[in-house]
């Protein structure tokens, strides 16, 4: 006789990993939006008892936070290079995730209490990069918010356009526009430091 793992058994004896639940939840969230992602609907889609989802993720907020941790895990700046290039790379990686998963971003906006650890890490990493010239952390944090807000706006605009036309045809041009905007903002940040030291 084999020992059963903790938690309620699946509805039909089917074993489903938390990773599989997250993959299905992410697909549902992007297709149906924040309001369409319910534990019951997800359980039906996966073919398990809803209590299995609660066992792994506690509640819907826990599920959304786990989705964000999965999606944003690989977003980071290169370890070498000049400060501005590393910041541009970090923002471009984050932009790409928001374009791919806009409903996840909007779900996090709707529930600030579930702000994911990786999003905090990304914000902290950008602030640290901007602070490397030894200027005030307050000034760097202000510019971090400007850059992150710009990234959100640009990425969500592309995602909405993609959804309305049904494909991703213009992403290359939009990415180029985004990168130009980030470069201009980072240049403005750099010059603001020169003015503060003058």
Short mmCIF file of C-alpha atoms in Angstrom, two decimals:
data_model
loop_
_atom_site.label_atom_id
_atom_site.label_comp_id
_atom_site.label_asym_id
_atom_site.label_seq_id
_atom_site.Cartn_x
_atom_site.Cartn_y
_atom_site.Cartn_z
CA UNK A 1 0.00 0.00 0.00
CA UNK A 2 1.38 3.42 -0.94
CA UNK A 3 1.09 6.47 1.25
CA UNK A 4 -1.12 9.30 0.01
CA UNK A 5 0.27 12.84 0.03
CA UNK A 6 -1.20 15.53 2.25
CA UNK A 7 -4.35 17.35 1.19
CA UNK A 8 -7.60 16.32 -0.37
CA UNK A 9 -7.51 13.74 -3.14
CA UNK A 10 -8.15 14.88 -6.70
CA UNK A 11 -11.79 14.72 -7.86
CA UNK A 12 -11.19 11.73 -10.10
CA UNK A 13 -7.97 10.32 -8.67
CA UNK A 14 -5.98 12.38 -11.18
CA UNK A 15 -2.69 13.74 -9.85
CA UNK A 16 -1.97 17.29 -10.99
CA UNK A 17 1.17 19.21 -10.10
CA UNK A 18 1.07 22.80 -8.83
CA UNK A 19 3.01 23.74 -11.98
CA UNK A 20 0.23 22.34 -14.18
CA UNK A 21 -2.36 24.25 -12.17
CA UNK A 22 -0.36 27.46 -12.64
CA UNK A 23 -0.05 26.91 -16.40
CA UNK A 24 -3.80 26.45 -16.74
CA UNK A 25 -4.51 29.39 -14.42
CA UNK A 26 -2.27 31.67 -16.48
CA UNK A 27 -4.02 30.64 -19.69
CA UNK A 28 -7.42 31.25 -18.06
CA UNK A 29 -6.38 34.61 -16.66
CA UNK A 30 -5.19 35.81 -20.06
CA UNK A 31 -8.29 34.49 -21.84
CA UNK A 32 -10.97 35.45 -19.30
CA UNK A 33 -9.42 38.23 -17.23
CA UNK A 34 -9.16 38.61 -13.48
CA UNK A 35 -12.89 38.10 -12.86
CA UNK A 36 -12.97 34.95 -14.97
CA UNK A 37 -10.29 33.22 -12.93
CA UNK A 38 -12.16 31.48 -10.11
CA UNK A 39 -11.01 28.47 -8.16
CA UNK A 40 -14.10 26.51 -9.22
CA UNK A 41 -13.67 27.32 -12.94
CA UNK A 42 -9.96 26.50 -12.76
CA UNK A 43 -10.66 23.20 -10.99
CA UNK A 44 -13.19 22.28 -13.69
CA UNK A 45 -10.71 23.15 -16.43
CA UNK A 46 -7.93 21.08 -14.81
CA UNK A 47 -10.29 18.26 -13.78
CA UNK A 48 -9.60 18.37 -10.05
CA UNK A 49 -11.40 19.18 -6.82
CA UNK A 50 -11.28 22.96 -6.06
CA UNK A 51 -9.92 22.12 -2.60
CA UNK A 52 -6.74 20.83 -4.26
CA UNK A 53 -6.11 24.34 -5.57
CA UNK A 54 -6.80 25.86 -2.14
CA UNK A 55 -4.41 23.31 -0.65
CA UNK A 56 -1.57 24.48 -2.90
CA UNK A 57 -2.29 28.22 -3.11
CA UNK A 58 -4.53 29.09 -0.11
CA UNK A 59 -6.85 31.44 -2.06
CA UNK A 60 -7.16 33.34 -5.34
CA UNK A 61 -4.73 36.02 -4.17
CA UNK A 62 -2.19 33.31 -3.40
CA UNK A 63 -2.75 31.82 -6.84
CA UNK A 64 -2.24 35.16 -8.59
CA UNK A 65 0.88 35.86 -6.53
CA UNK A 66 2.26 32.42 -7.47
CA UNK A 67 1.54 33.16 -11.14
CA UNK A 68 3.45 36.43 -10.89
CA UNK A 69 6.39 34.75 -9.17
CA UNK A 70 6.53 32.19 -11.99
CA UNK A 71 6.28 34.77 -14.80
CA UNK A 72 8.73 37.34 -13.39
CA UNK A 73 11.33 34.89 -12.01
CA UNK A 74 13.75 35.29 -14.93
CA UNK A 75 13.53 39.07 -15.24
CA UNK A 76 16.83 40.62 -14.18
CA UNK A 77 19.54 42.97 -15.35
CA UNK A 78 22.79 41.62 -16.75
CA UNK A 79 25.51 41.50 -14.11
CA UNK A 80 28.02 43.37 -16.25
CA UNK A 81 27.88 46.43 -18.45
CA UNK A 82 27.33 50.11 -17.95
CA UNK A 83 24.50 51.23 -15.68
CA UNK A 84 22.20 52.56 -18.38
CA UNK A 85 22.58 49.47 -20.61
CA UNK A 86 21.81 47.19 -17.66
CA UNK A 87 18.75 49.28 -16.74
CA UNK A 88 17.53 49.22 -20.37
CA UNK A 89 17.94 45.44 -20.48
CA UNK A 90 16.04 44.97 -17.20
CA UNK A 91 13.16 47.16 -18.38
CA UNK A 92 13.02 45.43 -21.79
CA UNK A 93 12.79 42.01 -20.10
CA UNK A 94 9.99 43.24 -17.84
CA UNK A 95 8.21 44.90 -20.80
CA UNK A 96 8.25 41.57 -22.68
CA UNK A 97 6.52 39.80 -19.76
CA UNK A 98 3.84 42.49 -19.44
CA UNK A 99 3.14 42.30 -23.19
CA UNK A 100 2.78 38.50 -22.94
CA UNK A 101 0.70 38.53 -19.73
CA UNK A 102 -1.23 41.82 -19.50
CA UNK A 103 -4.11 40.34 -17.49
CA UNK A 104 -1.64 39.25 -14.81
CA UNK A 105 -0.30 42.80 -14.57
CA UNK A 106 -3.83 44.18 -14.29
CA UNK A 107 -4.71 41.58 -11.63
CA UNK A 108 -1.72 42.73 -9.57
CA UNK A 109 -2.78 46.37 -10.02
CA UNK A 110 -6.26 45.42 -8.77
CA UNK A 111 -4.84 43.75 -5.65
CA UNK A 112 -1.77 45.70 -4.43
CA UNK A 113 -1.63 43.51 -1.31
CA UNK A 114 -0.43 40.62 -3.48
CA UNK A 115 2.49 42.55 -4.99
CA UNK A 116 4.88 39.69 -5.86
CA UNK A 117 8.36 39.29 -4.42
CA UNK A 118 9.92 39.20 -7.89
CA UNK A 119 8.24 42.51 -8.78
CA UNK A 120 9.71 44.00 -5.58
CA UNK A 121 13.09 42.55 -6.55
CA UNK A 122 12.88 44.02 -10.07
CA UNK A 123 11.95 47.44 -8.67
CA UNK A 124 14.76 47.22 -6.11
CA UNK A 125 17.25 46.15 -8.77
CA UNK A 126 16.34 49.12 -10.96
CA UNK A 127 16.58 51.53 -8.04
CA UNK A 128 20.00 50.11 -7.12
CA UNK A 129 21.22 50.53 -10.69
CA UNK A 130 20.04 54.13 -10.77
CA UNK A 131 21.69 54.78 -7.40
CA UNK A 132 25.12 53.57 -8.55
CA UNK A 133 26.28 57.12 -9.24
CA UNK A 134 25.96 57.78 -5.50
CA UNK A 135 23.00 60.12 -5.69
CA UNK A 136 20.07 60.14 -3.31
CA UNK A 137 17.98 57.03 -3.13
CA UNK A 138 14.89 59.26 -3.12
CA UNK A 139 15.85 60.68 -6.53
CA UNK A 140 16.60 57.19 -7.88
CA UNK A 141 13.32 55.84 -6.51
CA UNK A 142 11.37 58.67 -8.18
CA UNK A 143 12.99 57.82 -11.52
CA UNK A 144 12.35 54.10 -10.92
CA UNK A 145 8.63 54.86 -10.64
CA UNK A 146 8.74 56.97 -13.82
CA UNK A 147 10.50 54.19 -15.75
CA UNK A 148 8.30 51.38 -14.43
CA UNK A 149 5.12 53.38 -15.13
CA UNK A 150 6.33 54.10 -18.67
CA UNK A 151 7.07 50.38 -19.12
CA UNK A 152 3.61 49.39 -17.91
CA UNK A 153 1.88 51.92 -20.15
CA UNK A 154 3.85 50.98 -23.26
CA UNK A 155 3.48 47.22 -22.72
CA UNK A 156 -0.23 47.34 -21.89
CA UNK A 157 -0.88 49.51 -24.97
CA UNK A 158 0.82 46.90 -27.17
CA UNK A 159 -1.08 44.06 -25.47
CA UNK A 160 -4.42 45.82 -25.99
CA UNK A 161 -3.59 46.51 -29.63
CA UNK A 162 -2.56 42.88 -30.14
CA UNK A 163 -5.78 41.65 -28.58
CA UNK A 164 -7.92 43.97 -30.71
CA UNK A 165 -6.30 42.89 -34.00
CA UNK A 166 -5.88 39.27 -32.93
CA UNK A 167 -2.15 38.88 -33.52
CA UNK A 168 1.28 40.27 -32.66
CA UNK A 169 2.25 41.81 -36.00
CA UNK A 170 3.61 45.14 -34.82
CA UNK A 171 5.60 44.05 -31.76
CA UNK A 172 9.00 44.72 -33.37
CA UNK A 173 8.15 48.34 -34.18
CA UNK A 174 6.49 48.83 -30.79
CA UNK A 175 9.51 47.34 -29.01
CA UNK A 176 11.76 49.72 -30.92
CA UNK A 177 9.54 52.66 -29.87
CA UNK A 178 9.61 51.45 -26.28
CA UNK A 179 13.40 51.10 -26.27
CA UNK A 180 13.77 54.61 -27.73
CA UNK A 181 11.50 55.98 -25.01
CA UNK A 182 13.43 54.19 -22.26
CA UNK A 183 16.73 55.48 -23.68
CA UNK A 184 15.36 59.05 -23.67
CA UNK A 185 14.09 58.70 -20.09
CA UNK A 186 17.39 57.25 -18.89
CA UNK A 187 19.25 60.07 -20.62
CA UNK A 188 16.96 62.56 -18.84
CA UNK A 189 17.70 60.78 -15.55
CA UNK A 190 21.43 61.00 -16.22
CA UNK A 191 21.22 64.73 -17.01
CA UNK A 192 19.08 65.33 -13.92
CA UNK A 193 21.98 63.97 -11.88
CA UNK A 194 24.38 66.41 -13.55
CA UNK A 195 22.05 69.32 -12.74
CA UNK A 196 21.70 68.20 -9.12
CA UNK A 197 25.50 68.11 -8.71
CA UNK A 198 26.07 71.50 -10.40
#
